[in-house]
Coordinates of C-alpha atoms and ligand atoms in Angstrom, one line a residue:
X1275 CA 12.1 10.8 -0.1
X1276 CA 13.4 7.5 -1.8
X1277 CA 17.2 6.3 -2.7
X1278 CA 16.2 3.9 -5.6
X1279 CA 19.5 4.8 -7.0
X1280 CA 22.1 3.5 -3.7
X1281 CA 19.6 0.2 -3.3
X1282 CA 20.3 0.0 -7.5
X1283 CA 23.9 -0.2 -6.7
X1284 CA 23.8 -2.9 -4.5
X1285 CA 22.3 -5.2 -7.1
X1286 CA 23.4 -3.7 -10.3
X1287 CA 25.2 -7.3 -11.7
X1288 CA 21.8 -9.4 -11.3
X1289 CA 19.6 -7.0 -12.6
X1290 CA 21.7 -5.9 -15.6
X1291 CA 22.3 -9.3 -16.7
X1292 CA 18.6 -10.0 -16.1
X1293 CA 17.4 -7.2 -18.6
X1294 CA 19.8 -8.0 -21.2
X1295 CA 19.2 -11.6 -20.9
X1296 CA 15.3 -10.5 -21.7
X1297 CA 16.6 -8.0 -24.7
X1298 CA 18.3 -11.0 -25.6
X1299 CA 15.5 -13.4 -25.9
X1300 CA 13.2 -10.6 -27.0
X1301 CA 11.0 -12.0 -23.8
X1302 CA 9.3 -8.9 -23.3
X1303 CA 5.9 -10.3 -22.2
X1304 CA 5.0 -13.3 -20.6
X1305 CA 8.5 -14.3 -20.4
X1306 CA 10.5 -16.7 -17.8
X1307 CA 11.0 -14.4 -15.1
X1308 CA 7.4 -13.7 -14.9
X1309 CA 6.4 -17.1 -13.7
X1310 CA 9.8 -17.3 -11.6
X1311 CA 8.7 -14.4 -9.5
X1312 CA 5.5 -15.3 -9.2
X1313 CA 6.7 -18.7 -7.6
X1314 CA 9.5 -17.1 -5.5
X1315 CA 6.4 -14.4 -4.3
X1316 CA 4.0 -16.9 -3.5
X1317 CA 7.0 -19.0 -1.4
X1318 CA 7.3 -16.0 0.4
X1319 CA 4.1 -15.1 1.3
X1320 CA 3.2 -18.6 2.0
X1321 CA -0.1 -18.0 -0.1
X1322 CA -1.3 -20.2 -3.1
X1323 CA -1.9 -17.8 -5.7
X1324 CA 0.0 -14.7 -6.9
X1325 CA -1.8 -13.1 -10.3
X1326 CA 0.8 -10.5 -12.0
X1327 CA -0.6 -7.5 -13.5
X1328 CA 0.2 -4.2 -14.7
X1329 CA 0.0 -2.0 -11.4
X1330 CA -1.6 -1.8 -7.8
X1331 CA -4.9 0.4 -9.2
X1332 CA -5.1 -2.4 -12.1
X1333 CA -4.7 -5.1 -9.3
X1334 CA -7.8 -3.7 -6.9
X1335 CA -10.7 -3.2 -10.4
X1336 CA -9.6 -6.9 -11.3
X1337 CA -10.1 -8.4 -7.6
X1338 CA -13.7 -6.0 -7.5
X1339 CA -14.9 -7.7 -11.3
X1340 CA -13.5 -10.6 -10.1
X1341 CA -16.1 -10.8 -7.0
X1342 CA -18.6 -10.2 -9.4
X1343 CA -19.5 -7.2 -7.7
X1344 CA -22.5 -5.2 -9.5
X1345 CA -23.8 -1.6 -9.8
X1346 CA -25.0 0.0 -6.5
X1347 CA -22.9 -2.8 -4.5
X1348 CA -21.5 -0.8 -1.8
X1349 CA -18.0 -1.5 -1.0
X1350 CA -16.8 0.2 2.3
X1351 CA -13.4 1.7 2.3
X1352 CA -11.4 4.2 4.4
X1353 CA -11.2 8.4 4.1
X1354 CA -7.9 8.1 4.5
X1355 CA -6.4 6.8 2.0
X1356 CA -4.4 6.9 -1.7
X1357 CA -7.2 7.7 -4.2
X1358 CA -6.7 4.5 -5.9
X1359 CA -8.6 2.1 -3.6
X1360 CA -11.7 4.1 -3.7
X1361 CA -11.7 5.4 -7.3
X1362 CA -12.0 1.3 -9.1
X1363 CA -14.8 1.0 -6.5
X1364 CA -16.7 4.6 -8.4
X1365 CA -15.6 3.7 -12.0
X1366 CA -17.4 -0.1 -11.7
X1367 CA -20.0 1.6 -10.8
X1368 CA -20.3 0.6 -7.3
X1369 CA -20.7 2.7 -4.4
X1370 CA -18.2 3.9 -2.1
X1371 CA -18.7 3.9 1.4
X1372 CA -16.2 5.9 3.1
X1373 CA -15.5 5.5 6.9
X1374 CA -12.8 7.1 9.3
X1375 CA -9.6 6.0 10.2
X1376 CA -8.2 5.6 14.0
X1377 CA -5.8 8.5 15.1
X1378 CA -2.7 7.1 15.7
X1379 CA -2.4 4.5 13.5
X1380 CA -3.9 5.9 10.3
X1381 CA -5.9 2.8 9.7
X1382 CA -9.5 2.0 9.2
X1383 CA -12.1 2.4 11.8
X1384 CA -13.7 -1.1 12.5
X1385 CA -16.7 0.3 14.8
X1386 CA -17.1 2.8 12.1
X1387 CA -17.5 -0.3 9.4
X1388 CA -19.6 -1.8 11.4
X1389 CA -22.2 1.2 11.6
X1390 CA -21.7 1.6 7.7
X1391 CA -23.1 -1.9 6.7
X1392 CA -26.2 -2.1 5.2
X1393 CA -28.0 -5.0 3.1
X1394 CA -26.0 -3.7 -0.1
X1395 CA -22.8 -3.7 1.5
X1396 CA -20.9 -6.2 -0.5
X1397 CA -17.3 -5.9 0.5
X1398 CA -14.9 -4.5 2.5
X1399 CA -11.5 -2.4 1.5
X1400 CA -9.0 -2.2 4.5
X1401 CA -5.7 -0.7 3.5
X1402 CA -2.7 -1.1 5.6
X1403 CA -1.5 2.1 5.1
X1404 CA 2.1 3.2 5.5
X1405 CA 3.1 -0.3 6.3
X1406 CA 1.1 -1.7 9.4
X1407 CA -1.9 -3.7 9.0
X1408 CA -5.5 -2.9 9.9
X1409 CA -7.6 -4.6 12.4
X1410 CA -7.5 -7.6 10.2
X1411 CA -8.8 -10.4 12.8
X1412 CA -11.4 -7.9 13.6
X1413 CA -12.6 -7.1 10.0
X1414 CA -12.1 -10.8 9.1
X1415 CA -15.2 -11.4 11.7
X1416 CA -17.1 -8.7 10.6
X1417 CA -17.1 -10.0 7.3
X1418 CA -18.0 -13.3 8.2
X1419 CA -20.9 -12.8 10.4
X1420 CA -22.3 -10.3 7.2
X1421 CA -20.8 -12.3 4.4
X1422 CA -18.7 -9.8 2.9
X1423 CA -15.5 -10.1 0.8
X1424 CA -12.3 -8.9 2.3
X1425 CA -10.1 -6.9 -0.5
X1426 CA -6.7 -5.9 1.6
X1427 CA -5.0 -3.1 -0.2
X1428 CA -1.9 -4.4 0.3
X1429 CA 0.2 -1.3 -1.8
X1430 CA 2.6 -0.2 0.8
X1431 CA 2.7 -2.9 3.6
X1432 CA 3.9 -6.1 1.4
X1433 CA 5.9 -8.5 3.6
X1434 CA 4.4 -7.2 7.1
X1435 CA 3.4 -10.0 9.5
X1436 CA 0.2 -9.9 11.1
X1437 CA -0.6 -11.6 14.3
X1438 CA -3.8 -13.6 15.3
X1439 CA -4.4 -13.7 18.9
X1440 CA -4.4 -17.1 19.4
X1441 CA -0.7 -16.5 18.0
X1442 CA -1.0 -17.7 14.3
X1443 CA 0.8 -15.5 11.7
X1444 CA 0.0 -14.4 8.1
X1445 CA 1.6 -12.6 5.4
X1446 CA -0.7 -9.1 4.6
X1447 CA -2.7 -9.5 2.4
X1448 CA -3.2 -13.1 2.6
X1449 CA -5.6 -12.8 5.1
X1450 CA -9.0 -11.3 3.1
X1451 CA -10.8 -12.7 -0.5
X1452 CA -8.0 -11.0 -2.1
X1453 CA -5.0 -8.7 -1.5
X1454 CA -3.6 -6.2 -4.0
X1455 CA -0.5 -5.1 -4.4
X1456 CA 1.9 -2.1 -6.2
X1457 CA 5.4 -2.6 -7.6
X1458 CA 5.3 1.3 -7.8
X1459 CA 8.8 2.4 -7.9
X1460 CA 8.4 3.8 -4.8
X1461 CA 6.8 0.9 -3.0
X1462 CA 8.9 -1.3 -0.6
X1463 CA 9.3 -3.7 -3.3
X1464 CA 9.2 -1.7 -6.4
X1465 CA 10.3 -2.7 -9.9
X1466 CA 11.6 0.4 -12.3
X1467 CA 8.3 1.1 -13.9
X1468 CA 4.8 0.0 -13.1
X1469 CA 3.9 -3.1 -11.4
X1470 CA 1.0 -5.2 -9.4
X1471 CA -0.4 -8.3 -8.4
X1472 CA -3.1 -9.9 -6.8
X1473 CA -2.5 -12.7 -4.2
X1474 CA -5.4 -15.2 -2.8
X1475 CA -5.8 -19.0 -1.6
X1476 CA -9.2 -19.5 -3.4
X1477 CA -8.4 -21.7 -6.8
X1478 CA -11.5 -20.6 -8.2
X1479 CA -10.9 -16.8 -7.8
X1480 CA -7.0 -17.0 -9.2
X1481 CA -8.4 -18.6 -12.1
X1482 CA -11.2 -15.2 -13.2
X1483 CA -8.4 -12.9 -11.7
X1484 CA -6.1 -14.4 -14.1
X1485 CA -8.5 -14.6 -16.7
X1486 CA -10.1 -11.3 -16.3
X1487 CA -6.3 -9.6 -16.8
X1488 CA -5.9 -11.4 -19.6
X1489 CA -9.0 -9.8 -21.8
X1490 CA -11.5 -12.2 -20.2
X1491 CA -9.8 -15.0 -22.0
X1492 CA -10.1 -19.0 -21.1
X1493 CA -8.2 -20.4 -23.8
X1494 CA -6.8 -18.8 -26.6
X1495 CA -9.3 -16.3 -28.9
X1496 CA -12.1 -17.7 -26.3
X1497 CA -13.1 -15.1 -24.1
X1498 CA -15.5 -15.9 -21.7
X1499 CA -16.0 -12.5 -20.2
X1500 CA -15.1 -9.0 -20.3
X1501 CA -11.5 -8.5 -18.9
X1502 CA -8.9 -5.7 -19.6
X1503 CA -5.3 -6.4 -20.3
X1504 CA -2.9 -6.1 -17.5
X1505 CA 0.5 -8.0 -17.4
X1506 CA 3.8 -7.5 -15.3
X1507 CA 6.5 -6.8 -18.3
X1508 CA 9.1 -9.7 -18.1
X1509 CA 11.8 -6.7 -17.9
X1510 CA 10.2 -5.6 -14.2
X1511 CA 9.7 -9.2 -13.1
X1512 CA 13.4 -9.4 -13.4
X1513 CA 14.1 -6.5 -11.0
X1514 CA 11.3 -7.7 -8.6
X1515 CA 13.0 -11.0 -8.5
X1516 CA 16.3 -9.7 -7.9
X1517 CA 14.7 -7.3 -5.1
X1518 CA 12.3 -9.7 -3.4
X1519 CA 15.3 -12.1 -1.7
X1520 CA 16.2 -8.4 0.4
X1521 CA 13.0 -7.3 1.0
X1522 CA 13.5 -8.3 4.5
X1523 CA 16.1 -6.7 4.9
X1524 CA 14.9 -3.5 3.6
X1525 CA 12.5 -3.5 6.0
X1526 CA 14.7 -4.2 8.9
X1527 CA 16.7 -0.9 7.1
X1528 CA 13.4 1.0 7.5
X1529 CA 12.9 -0.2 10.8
X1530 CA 16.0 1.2 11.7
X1531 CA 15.7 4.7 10.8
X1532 CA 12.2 4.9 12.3
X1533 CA 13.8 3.9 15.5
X1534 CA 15.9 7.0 14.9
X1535 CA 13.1 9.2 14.4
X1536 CA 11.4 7.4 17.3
X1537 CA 14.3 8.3 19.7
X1538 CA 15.1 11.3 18.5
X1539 CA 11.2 12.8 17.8
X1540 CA 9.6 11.1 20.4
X1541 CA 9.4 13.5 23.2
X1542 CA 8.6 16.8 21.4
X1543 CA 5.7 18.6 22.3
X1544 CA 5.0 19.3 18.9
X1545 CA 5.5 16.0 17.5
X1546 CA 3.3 12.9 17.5
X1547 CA 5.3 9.9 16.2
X1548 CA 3.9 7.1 14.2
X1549 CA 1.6 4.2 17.2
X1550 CA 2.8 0.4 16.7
X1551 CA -0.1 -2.3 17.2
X1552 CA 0.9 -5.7 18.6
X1553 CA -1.0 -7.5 15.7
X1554 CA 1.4 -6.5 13.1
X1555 CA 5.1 -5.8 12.2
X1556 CA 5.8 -2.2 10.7
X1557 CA 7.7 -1.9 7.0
X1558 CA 7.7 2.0 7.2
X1559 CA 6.6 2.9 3.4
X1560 CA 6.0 6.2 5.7
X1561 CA 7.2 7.8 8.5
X1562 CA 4.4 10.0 9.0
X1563 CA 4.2 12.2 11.8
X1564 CA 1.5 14.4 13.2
X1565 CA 2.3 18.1 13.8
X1566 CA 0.9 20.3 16.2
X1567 CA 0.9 24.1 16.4
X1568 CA 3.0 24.2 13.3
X1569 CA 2.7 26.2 10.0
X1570 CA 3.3 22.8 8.1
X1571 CA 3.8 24.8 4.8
X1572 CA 6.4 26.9 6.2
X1573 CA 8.3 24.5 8.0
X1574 CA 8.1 22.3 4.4
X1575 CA 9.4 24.8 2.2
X1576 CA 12.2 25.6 5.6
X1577 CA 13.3 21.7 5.1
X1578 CA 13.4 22.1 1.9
X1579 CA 16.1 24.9 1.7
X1580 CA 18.3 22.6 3.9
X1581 CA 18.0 19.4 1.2
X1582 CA 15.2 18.0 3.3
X1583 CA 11.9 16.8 1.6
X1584 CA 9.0 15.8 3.5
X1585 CA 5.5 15.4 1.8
X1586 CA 2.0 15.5 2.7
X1587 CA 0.1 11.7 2.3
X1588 CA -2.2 12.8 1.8
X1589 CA -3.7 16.6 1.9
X1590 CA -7.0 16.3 0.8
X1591 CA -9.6 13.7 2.3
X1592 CA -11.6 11.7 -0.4
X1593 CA -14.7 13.1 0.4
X1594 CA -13.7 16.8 0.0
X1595 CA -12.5 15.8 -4.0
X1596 CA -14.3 16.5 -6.4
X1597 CA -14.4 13.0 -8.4
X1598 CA -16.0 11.6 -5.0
X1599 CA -18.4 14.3 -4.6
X1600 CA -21.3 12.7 -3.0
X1601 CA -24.5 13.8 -1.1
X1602 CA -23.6 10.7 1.3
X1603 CA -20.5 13.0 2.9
X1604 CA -19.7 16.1 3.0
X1605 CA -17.2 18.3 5.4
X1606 CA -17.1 17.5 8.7
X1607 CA -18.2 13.9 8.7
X1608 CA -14.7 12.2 8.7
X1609 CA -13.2 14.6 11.9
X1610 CA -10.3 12.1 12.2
X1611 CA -9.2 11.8 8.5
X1612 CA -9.7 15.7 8.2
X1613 CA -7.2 16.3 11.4
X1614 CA -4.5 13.9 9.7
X1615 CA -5.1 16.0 6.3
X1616 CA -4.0 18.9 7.9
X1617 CA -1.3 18.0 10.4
X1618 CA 0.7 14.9 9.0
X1619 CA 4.1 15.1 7.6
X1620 CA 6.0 11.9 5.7
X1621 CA 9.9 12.5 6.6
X1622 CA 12.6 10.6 4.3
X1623 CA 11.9 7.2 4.2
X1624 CA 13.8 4.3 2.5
X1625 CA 16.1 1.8 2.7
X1626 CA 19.7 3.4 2.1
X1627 CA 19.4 6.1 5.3
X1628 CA 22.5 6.6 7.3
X1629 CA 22.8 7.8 10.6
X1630 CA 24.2 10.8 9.5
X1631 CA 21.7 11.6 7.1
X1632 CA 19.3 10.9 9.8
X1633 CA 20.6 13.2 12.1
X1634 CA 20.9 16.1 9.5
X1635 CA 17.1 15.7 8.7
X1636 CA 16.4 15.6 12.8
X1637 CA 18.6 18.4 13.6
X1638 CA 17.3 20.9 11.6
X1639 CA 13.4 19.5 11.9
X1640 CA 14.3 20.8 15.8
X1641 CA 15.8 23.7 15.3
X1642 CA 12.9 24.5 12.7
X1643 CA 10.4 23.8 15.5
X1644 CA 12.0 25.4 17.9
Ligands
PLP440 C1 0.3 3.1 -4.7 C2 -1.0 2.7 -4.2 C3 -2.0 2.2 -5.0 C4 -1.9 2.1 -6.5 O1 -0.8 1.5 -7.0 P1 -0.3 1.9 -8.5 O2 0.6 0.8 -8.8 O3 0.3 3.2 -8.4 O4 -1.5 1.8 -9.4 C5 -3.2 1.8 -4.4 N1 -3.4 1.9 -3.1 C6 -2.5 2.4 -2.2 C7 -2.7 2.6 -0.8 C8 -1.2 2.9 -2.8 O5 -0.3 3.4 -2.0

């Protein structure tokens, strides 16, 4: 699914220099290139504060303490999503409110937010999944005329552009309260371990998000209130600093080879390729299609004879798992989410795809389907 080893190769001298420089230094935590990529990141997303911390989950239960948000808040969020963004909201002991996603973008459902708001709605948990934004101008407006925080899961859309209609642009996840990020691996800007951060404009707010992932502490051995320790290890601020200065260009790479599968994919009657929306660029974490009339599990273990992987994000809606088990939903109540559950397919996806690679995984995806 991922090359992390070809994109390695291109920047092998900076980043091997950079982690022996920290094994040098014995800079392990906290060290310079912590504060050096925090700068270069909030340069780049033009936003005034970017908090570090250990990973993208980490990053969404600091923003939600953060808010001071209390038991049996409810925090709407979408069906369809990573488990992550709903499961901080459940262990603070808030309330999940789950709502549906639109069809062909795999986003969150803004008429359904609106009908889930209630007097203990507190916050709002849009997540830009597979790398185009949500609604955001929408949601922003909803938010304000109910005073709710904004928390933008951010994981796999960092460095997508989101349009306002009267033209302005922002970086995700500088548009809510907060935004939360992954440095996952995996993620279009992903370190070679666990990573996260939380980005926002409010002084105020970067202050307890910093101080919360830093054991609730205002100055040293004075802790003020209960935090939890999360910190970006010097070691994967180096490779995030080294990787950040191409993440545009990885995401034109990604670009690319979803124009491939655009071109190539497009027109098959069994096939539904992934919608664009004006109000934001695409930076393909996932090329997800939509299958239909196809034994998915067949044709996935058929790809996978030929070298092919394709995976299934995500198979199982959040209110069929048992750790969300709820009476508020039950089967049947999310009809979008539970279609994409059982019809979507994430093709190879990163940012060292060649044409010829491409066409091998097209090729035989046709000839499977045929
Ligand atoms: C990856 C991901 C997270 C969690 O990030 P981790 O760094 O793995 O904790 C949260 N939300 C979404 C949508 C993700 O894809």
């Amino acid at each position: 699914m991922v090359d992390l080893k070809g994109q390695y190769q291109k920047i092998k001298a900076e980043v091997d220099s950079g982690i022996q420089e920290v094994i040098n230094n014995t800079a392990f935590i906290n060290g310079p290139a912590v504060k050096e990529f925090q700068a270069d990141l909030e340069k780049y997303l033009n936003v005034k504060h970017v908090i570090p911390c250990a990973n993208g989950t980490d990053a969404l239960q600091i923003a939600m303490m953060a808010l001071g948000l209390k038991p049996g808040d409810e925090v709407i969020t979408a069906s369809f999503t990573y488990v992550a963004t709903a499961e901080v909201i459940g262990l603070l002991g808030l309330t999940p409110v789950l709502v549906d996603v639109y069809p062909d973008t795999f986003d969150i459902d803004v008429e359904a937010i609106e009908k889930a708001i209630t007097p203990k709605t507190k916050a709002i948990v849009p997540v830009h999944l597979f790398g185009q934004c949500a609604d955001m101008e929408r949601i922003m407006s909803l938010a304000k005329k109910h005073q709710l925080y904004v928390i933008e899961d951010v994981a796999q859309a960092i460095g997508a552009d989101y349009t306002f209609s009267n033209g302005t642009k922002a970086k995700a996840g500088t548009i809510g309260t907060i935004g939360c990020t992954s440095f996952f691996p995996s993620k279009n800007l992903g370190c070679y371990g666990d990573g996260g951060a939380m980005y926002t404009n409010d002084d105020e707010l970067a202050k307890k998000l910093k101080m919360i992932s830093h054991h609730g502490q205002s100055v040293q051995y004075v802790h003020d209130v209960l935090g939890c320790n999360s910190r970006l290890d010097t070691i994967q601020a180096v490779v995030l600093k080294a990787k950040l200065k191409h993440l545009d260009e990885y995401a034109q790479a990604r670009n690319k080879a979803a124009a491939y599968y655009d071109r190539v994919l497009g027109n098959h009657p069994k096939i539904k390729i992934p919608a664009r929306v004006k109000h934001s660029t695409h930076v393909f974490h996932q090329y997800t299609i939509q299958l239909n009339g196809v034994d998915r599990t067949k044709l996935r273990e058929q790809l996978a004879e030929r070298g092919i992987p394709a995976m299934i994000y995500y198979p199982i809606p959040l209110h069929e798992q048992k750790a969300f088990k709820s009476e508020r939903f039950k089967k049947g109540d999310f009809p979008v989410t539970e279609k994409l559950c059982a019809t979507v397919l994430s093709l190879p996806m990163h940012t060292e795809l060649d044409e010829d690679t491409l066409k091998y995984i097209t090729d035989n995806l046709l000839e499977l389907l045929n």
